XYZ file of C-alpha atoms in Angstrom:
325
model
C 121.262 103.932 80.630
C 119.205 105.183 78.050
C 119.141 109.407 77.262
C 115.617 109.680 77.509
C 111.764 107.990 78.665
C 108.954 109.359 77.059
C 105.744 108.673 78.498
C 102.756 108.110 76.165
C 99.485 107.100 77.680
C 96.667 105.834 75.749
C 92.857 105.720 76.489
C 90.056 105.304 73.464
C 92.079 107.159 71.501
C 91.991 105.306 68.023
C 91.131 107.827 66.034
C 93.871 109.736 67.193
C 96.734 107.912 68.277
C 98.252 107.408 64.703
C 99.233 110.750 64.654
C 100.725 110.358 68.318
C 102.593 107.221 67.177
C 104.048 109.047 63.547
C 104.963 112.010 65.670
C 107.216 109.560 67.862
C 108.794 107.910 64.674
C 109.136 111.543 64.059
C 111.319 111.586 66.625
C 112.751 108.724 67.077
C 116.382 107.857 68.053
C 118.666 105.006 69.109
C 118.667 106.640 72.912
C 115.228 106.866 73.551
C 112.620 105.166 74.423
C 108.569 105.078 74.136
C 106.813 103.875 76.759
C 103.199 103.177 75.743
C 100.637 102.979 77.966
C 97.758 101.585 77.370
C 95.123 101.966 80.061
C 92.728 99.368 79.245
C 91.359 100.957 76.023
C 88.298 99.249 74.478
C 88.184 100.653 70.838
C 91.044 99.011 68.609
C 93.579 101.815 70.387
C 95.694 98.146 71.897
C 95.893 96.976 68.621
C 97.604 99.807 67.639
C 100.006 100.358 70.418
C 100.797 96.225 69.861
C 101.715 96.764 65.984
C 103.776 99.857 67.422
C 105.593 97.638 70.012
C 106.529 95.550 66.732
C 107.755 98.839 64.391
C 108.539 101.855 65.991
C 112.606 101.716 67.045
C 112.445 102.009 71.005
C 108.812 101.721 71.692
C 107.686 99.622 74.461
C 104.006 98.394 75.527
C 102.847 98.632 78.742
C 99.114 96.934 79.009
C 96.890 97.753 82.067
C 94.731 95.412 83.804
C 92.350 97.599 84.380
C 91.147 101.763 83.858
C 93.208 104.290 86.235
C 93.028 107.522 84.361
C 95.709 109.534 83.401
C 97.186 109.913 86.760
C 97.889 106.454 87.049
C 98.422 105.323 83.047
C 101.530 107.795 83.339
C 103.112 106.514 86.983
C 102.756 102.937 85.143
C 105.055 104.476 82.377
C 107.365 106.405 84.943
C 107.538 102.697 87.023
C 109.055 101.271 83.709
C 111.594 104.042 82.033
C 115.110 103.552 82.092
C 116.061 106.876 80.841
C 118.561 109.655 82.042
C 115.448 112.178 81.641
C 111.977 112.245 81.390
C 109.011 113.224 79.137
C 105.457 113.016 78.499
C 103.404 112.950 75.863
C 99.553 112.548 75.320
C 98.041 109.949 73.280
C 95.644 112.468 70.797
C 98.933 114.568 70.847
C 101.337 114.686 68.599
C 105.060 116.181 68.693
C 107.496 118.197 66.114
C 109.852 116.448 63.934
C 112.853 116.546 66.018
C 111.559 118.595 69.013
C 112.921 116.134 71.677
C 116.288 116.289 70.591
C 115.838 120.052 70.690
C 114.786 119.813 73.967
C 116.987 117.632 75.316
C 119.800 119.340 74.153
C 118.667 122.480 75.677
C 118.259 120.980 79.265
C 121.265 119.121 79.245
C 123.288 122.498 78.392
C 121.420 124.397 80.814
C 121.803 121.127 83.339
C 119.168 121.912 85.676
C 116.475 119.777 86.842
C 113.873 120.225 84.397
C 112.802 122.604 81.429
C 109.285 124.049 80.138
C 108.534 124.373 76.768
C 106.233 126.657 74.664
C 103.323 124.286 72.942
C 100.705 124.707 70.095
C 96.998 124.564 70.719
C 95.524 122.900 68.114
C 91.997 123.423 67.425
C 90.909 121.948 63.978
C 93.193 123.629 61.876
C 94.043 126.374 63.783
C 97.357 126.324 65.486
C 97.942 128.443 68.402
C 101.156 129.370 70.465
C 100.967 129.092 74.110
C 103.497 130.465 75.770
C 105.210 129.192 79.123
C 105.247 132.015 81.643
C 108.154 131.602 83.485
C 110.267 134.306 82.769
C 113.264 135.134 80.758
C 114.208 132.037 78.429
C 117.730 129.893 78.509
C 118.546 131.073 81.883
C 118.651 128.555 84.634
C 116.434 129.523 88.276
C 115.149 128.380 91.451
C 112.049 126.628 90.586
C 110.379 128.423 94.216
C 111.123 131.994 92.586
C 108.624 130.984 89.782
C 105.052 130.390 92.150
C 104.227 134.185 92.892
C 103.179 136.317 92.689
C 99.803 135.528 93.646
C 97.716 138.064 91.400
C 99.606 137.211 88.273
C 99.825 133.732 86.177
C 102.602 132.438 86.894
C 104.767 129.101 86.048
C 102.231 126.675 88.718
C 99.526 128.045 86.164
C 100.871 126.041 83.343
C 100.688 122.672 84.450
C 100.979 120.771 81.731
C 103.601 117.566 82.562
C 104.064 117.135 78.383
C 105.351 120.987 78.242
C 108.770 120.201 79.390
C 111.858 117.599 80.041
C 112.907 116.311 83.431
C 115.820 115.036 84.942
C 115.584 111.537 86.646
C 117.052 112.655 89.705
C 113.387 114.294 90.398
C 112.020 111.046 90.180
C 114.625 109.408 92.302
C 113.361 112.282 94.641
C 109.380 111.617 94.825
C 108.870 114.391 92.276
C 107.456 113.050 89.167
C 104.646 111.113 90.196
C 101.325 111.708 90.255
C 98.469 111.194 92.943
C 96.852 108.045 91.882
C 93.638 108.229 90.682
C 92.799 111.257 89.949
C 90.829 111.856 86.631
C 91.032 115.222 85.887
C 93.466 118.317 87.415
C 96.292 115.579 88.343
C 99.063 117.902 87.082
C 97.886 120.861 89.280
C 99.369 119.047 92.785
C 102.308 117.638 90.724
C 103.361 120.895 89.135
C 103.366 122.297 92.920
C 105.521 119.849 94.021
C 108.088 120.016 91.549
C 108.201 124.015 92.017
C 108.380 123.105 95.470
C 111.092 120.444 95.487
C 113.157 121.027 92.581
C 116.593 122.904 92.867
C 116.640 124.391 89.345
C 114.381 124.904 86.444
C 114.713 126.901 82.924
C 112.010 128.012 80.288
C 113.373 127.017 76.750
C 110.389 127.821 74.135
C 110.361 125.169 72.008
C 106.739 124.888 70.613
C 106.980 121.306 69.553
C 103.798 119.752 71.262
C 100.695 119.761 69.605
C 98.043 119.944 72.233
C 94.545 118.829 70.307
C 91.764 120.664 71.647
C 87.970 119.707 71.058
C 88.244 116.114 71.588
C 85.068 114.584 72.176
C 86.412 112.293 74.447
C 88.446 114.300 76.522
C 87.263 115.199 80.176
C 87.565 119.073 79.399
C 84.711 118.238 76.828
C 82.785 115.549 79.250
C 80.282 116.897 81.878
C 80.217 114.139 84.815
C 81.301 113.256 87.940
C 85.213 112.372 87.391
C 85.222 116.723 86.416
C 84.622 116.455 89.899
C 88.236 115.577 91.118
C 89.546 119.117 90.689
C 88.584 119.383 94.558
C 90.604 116.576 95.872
C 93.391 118.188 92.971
C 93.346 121.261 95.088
C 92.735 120.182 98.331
C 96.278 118.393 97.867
C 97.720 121.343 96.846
C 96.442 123.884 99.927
C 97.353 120.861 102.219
C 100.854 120.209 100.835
C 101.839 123.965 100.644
C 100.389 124.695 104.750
C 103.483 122.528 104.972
C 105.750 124.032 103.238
C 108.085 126.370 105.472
C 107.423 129.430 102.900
C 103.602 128.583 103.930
C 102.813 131.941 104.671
C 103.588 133.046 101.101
C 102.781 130.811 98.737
C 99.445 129.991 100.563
C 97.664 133.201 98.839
C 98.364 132.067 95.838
C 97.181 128.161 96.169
C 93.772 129.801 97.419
C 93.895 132.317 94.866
C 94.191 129.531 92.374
C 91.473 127.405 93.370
C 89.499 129.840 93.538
C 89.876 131.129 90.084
C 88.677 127.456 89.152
C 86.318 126.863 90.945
C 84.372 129.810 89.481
C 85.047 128.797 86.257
C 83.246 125.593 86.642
C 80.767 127.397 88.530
C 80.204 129.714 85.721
C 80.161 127.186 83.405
C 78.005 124.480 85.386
C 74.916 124.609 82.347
C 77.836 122.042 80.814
C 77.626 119.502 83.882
C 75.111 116.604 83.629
C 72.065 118.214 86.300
C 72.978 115.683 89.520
C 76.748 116.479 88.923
C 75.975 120.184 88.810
C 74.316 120.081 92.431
C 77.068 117.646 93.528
C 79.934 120.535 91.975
C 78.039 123.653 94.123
C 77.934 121.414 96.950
C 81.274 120.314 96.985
C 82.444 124.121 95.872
C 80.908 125.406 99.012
C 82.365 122.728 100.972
C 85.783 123.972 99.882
C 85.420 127.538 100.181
C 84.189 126.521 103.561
C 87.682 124.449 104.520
C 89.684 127.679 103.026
C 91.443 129.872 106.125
C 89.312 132.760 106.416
C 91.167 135.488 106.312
C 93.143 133.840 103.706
C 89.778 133.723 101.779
C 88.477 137.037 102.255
C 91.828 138.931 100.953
C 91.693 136.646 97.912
C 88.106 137.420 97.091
C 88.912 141.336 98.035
C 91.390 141.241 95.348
C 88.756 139.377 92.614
C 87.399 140.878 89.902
C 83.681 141.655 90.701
C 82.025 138.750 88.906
C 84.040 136.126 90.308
C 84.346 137.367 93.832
C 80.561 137.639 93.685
C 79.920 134.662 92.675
C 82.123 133.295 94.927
C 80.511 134.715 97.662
C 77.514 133.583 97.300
C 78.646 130.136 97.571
C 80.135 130.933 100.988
C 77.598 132.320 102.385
C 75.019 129.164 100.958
C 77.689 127.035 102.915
C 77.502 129.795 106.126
C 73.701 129.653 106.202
C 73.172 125.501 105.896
C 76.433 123.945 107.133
C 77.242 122.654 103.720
C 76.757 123.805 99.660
C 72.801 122.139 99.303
């Protein structure tokens, strides 16, 4: 068996998947592999990942038939790897000389089931740490002890899948997939579950993903409807957790959670092409509506004032007509 999959999806991303695909040369070793997805790009990005296939030591091609967004592009990639452990990578990202092998030696001391890293925002050419918060560093937990509290960012608040190494046994286990087809938000319901499901997790530092911010053609810079799937996200995650047998607990925080983004779409909605902004209050109110009550109202209680009121006013739109219009 190999040491390690890395999972590198790739969508329209010719301008920047060079630097993705020097960073993995970068990295490259004899017991690991790339797997590189390419989710039916239409700009020249193929062509690249082809010429890859030919020189980068371990890389592999996967081709789509057809567009499934990141979601998908990634279970494609988890479907194929042969590794021990896991990663993922971006395809306008770009990694560290050397950072997986750092990483990999860190979770295999620490032999739990996965790791989170530190990462660099890069925007133009200013870099960025971002730090994971999950506690004291090198010291091996129970993934569950990481989700609350509810008022305070915590580990489920820093979902990103690329930030960290994972042992295969989680995806043996159902834990390392993603909800097909979602376009936007897919790691929130996936970092859930593996805080959920896992039986040991560590935060390592290890700032050795570049995480490019400002690209054009990324959905966090793109106003239409597939911003929209945050909703079903988060409905997956409220649904999944009521079933959890800590329900009762972690519950507050889920809400608290989507309700911290849904205002910030809300109060960002001047971004949103004008039939997608009705369709994101309508659907908002819809979900505040679906939200236990009293679950709801201590959440809101415990808002700042802005958000809460904001928030409110949504409910009570959805109160007063049945729905968000």
């Amino acid at each position: 068996m190999l040491k390690l999959s890395v999972v590198v999806p790739f969508y329209n991303v010719r301008t920047y998947a060079p630097d993705a695909l020097r960073s993995l040369e970068l990295n490259a070793r004899d017991d690991i592999e790339f797997l590189l997805v390419d989710d039916c790009s239409t700009d020249g990005t193929g062509e690249l990942l082809e010429r890859a296939a030919r020189d980068l030591p371990g890389a592999v091609h996967l081709r789509r038939d057809h567009n499934g967004g990141l979601a998908t592009a990634r279970n494609t990639g988890l479907d194929a790897a042969r590794g021990e452990y896991l990663a993922f990578l971006d395809g306008d990202d770009w990694l560290a000389p050397g950072h997986l092998a750092r990483t990999l030696a860190a979770i295999q001391a620490l032999n739990c089931d996965f790791v989170r890293t530190d990462h660099v925002r890069a925007t133009g050419r200013e870099r960025v740490v971002q730090a994971a918060p999950c506690g004291p560093h090198g010291v091996a937990a129970d993934p569950r002890t990481a989700i609350l509290p509810a008022g305070r960012t915590t580990s489920v608040d820093y979902p990103y899948a690329w930030a960290g190494m994972y042992h295969r046994r989680l995806l043996d286990r159902g834990l390392l997939h993603f909800t097909d087809g979602l376009r936007t938000a897919e790691d929130r319901p996936w970092i859930w579950r593996l805080h959920r499901g896992a039986r040991s997790f560590a935060a390592v530092g290890l700032p050795g993903v570049f995480y490019r911010r400002g690209v054009s053609t990324s959905l966090t810079q793109i106003g239409d409807e597939r911003q929209l799937d945050f909703i079903r996200a988060f409905d997956q995650v409220l649904s999944d957790t009521a079933e959890d047998p800590q329900a009762a607990d972690l519950l507050p925080k889920a809400v608290r959670t989507y309700c911290a983004i849904i205002a910030h779409h809300i109060g960002s909605i001047e971004r949103f092409e004008p039939a997608v902004a009705r369709k994101l209050r309508t659907m908002s109110a819809d979900a505040l509506g679906r939200m236990p009550r009293e679950l709801l109202d201590g959440v809101l209680n415990s808002m700042d004032g802005e958000r809460s009121s904001l928030l409110r006013r949504l409910r009570r739109r959805h109160a007063a007509t049945g729905s968000g219009a």
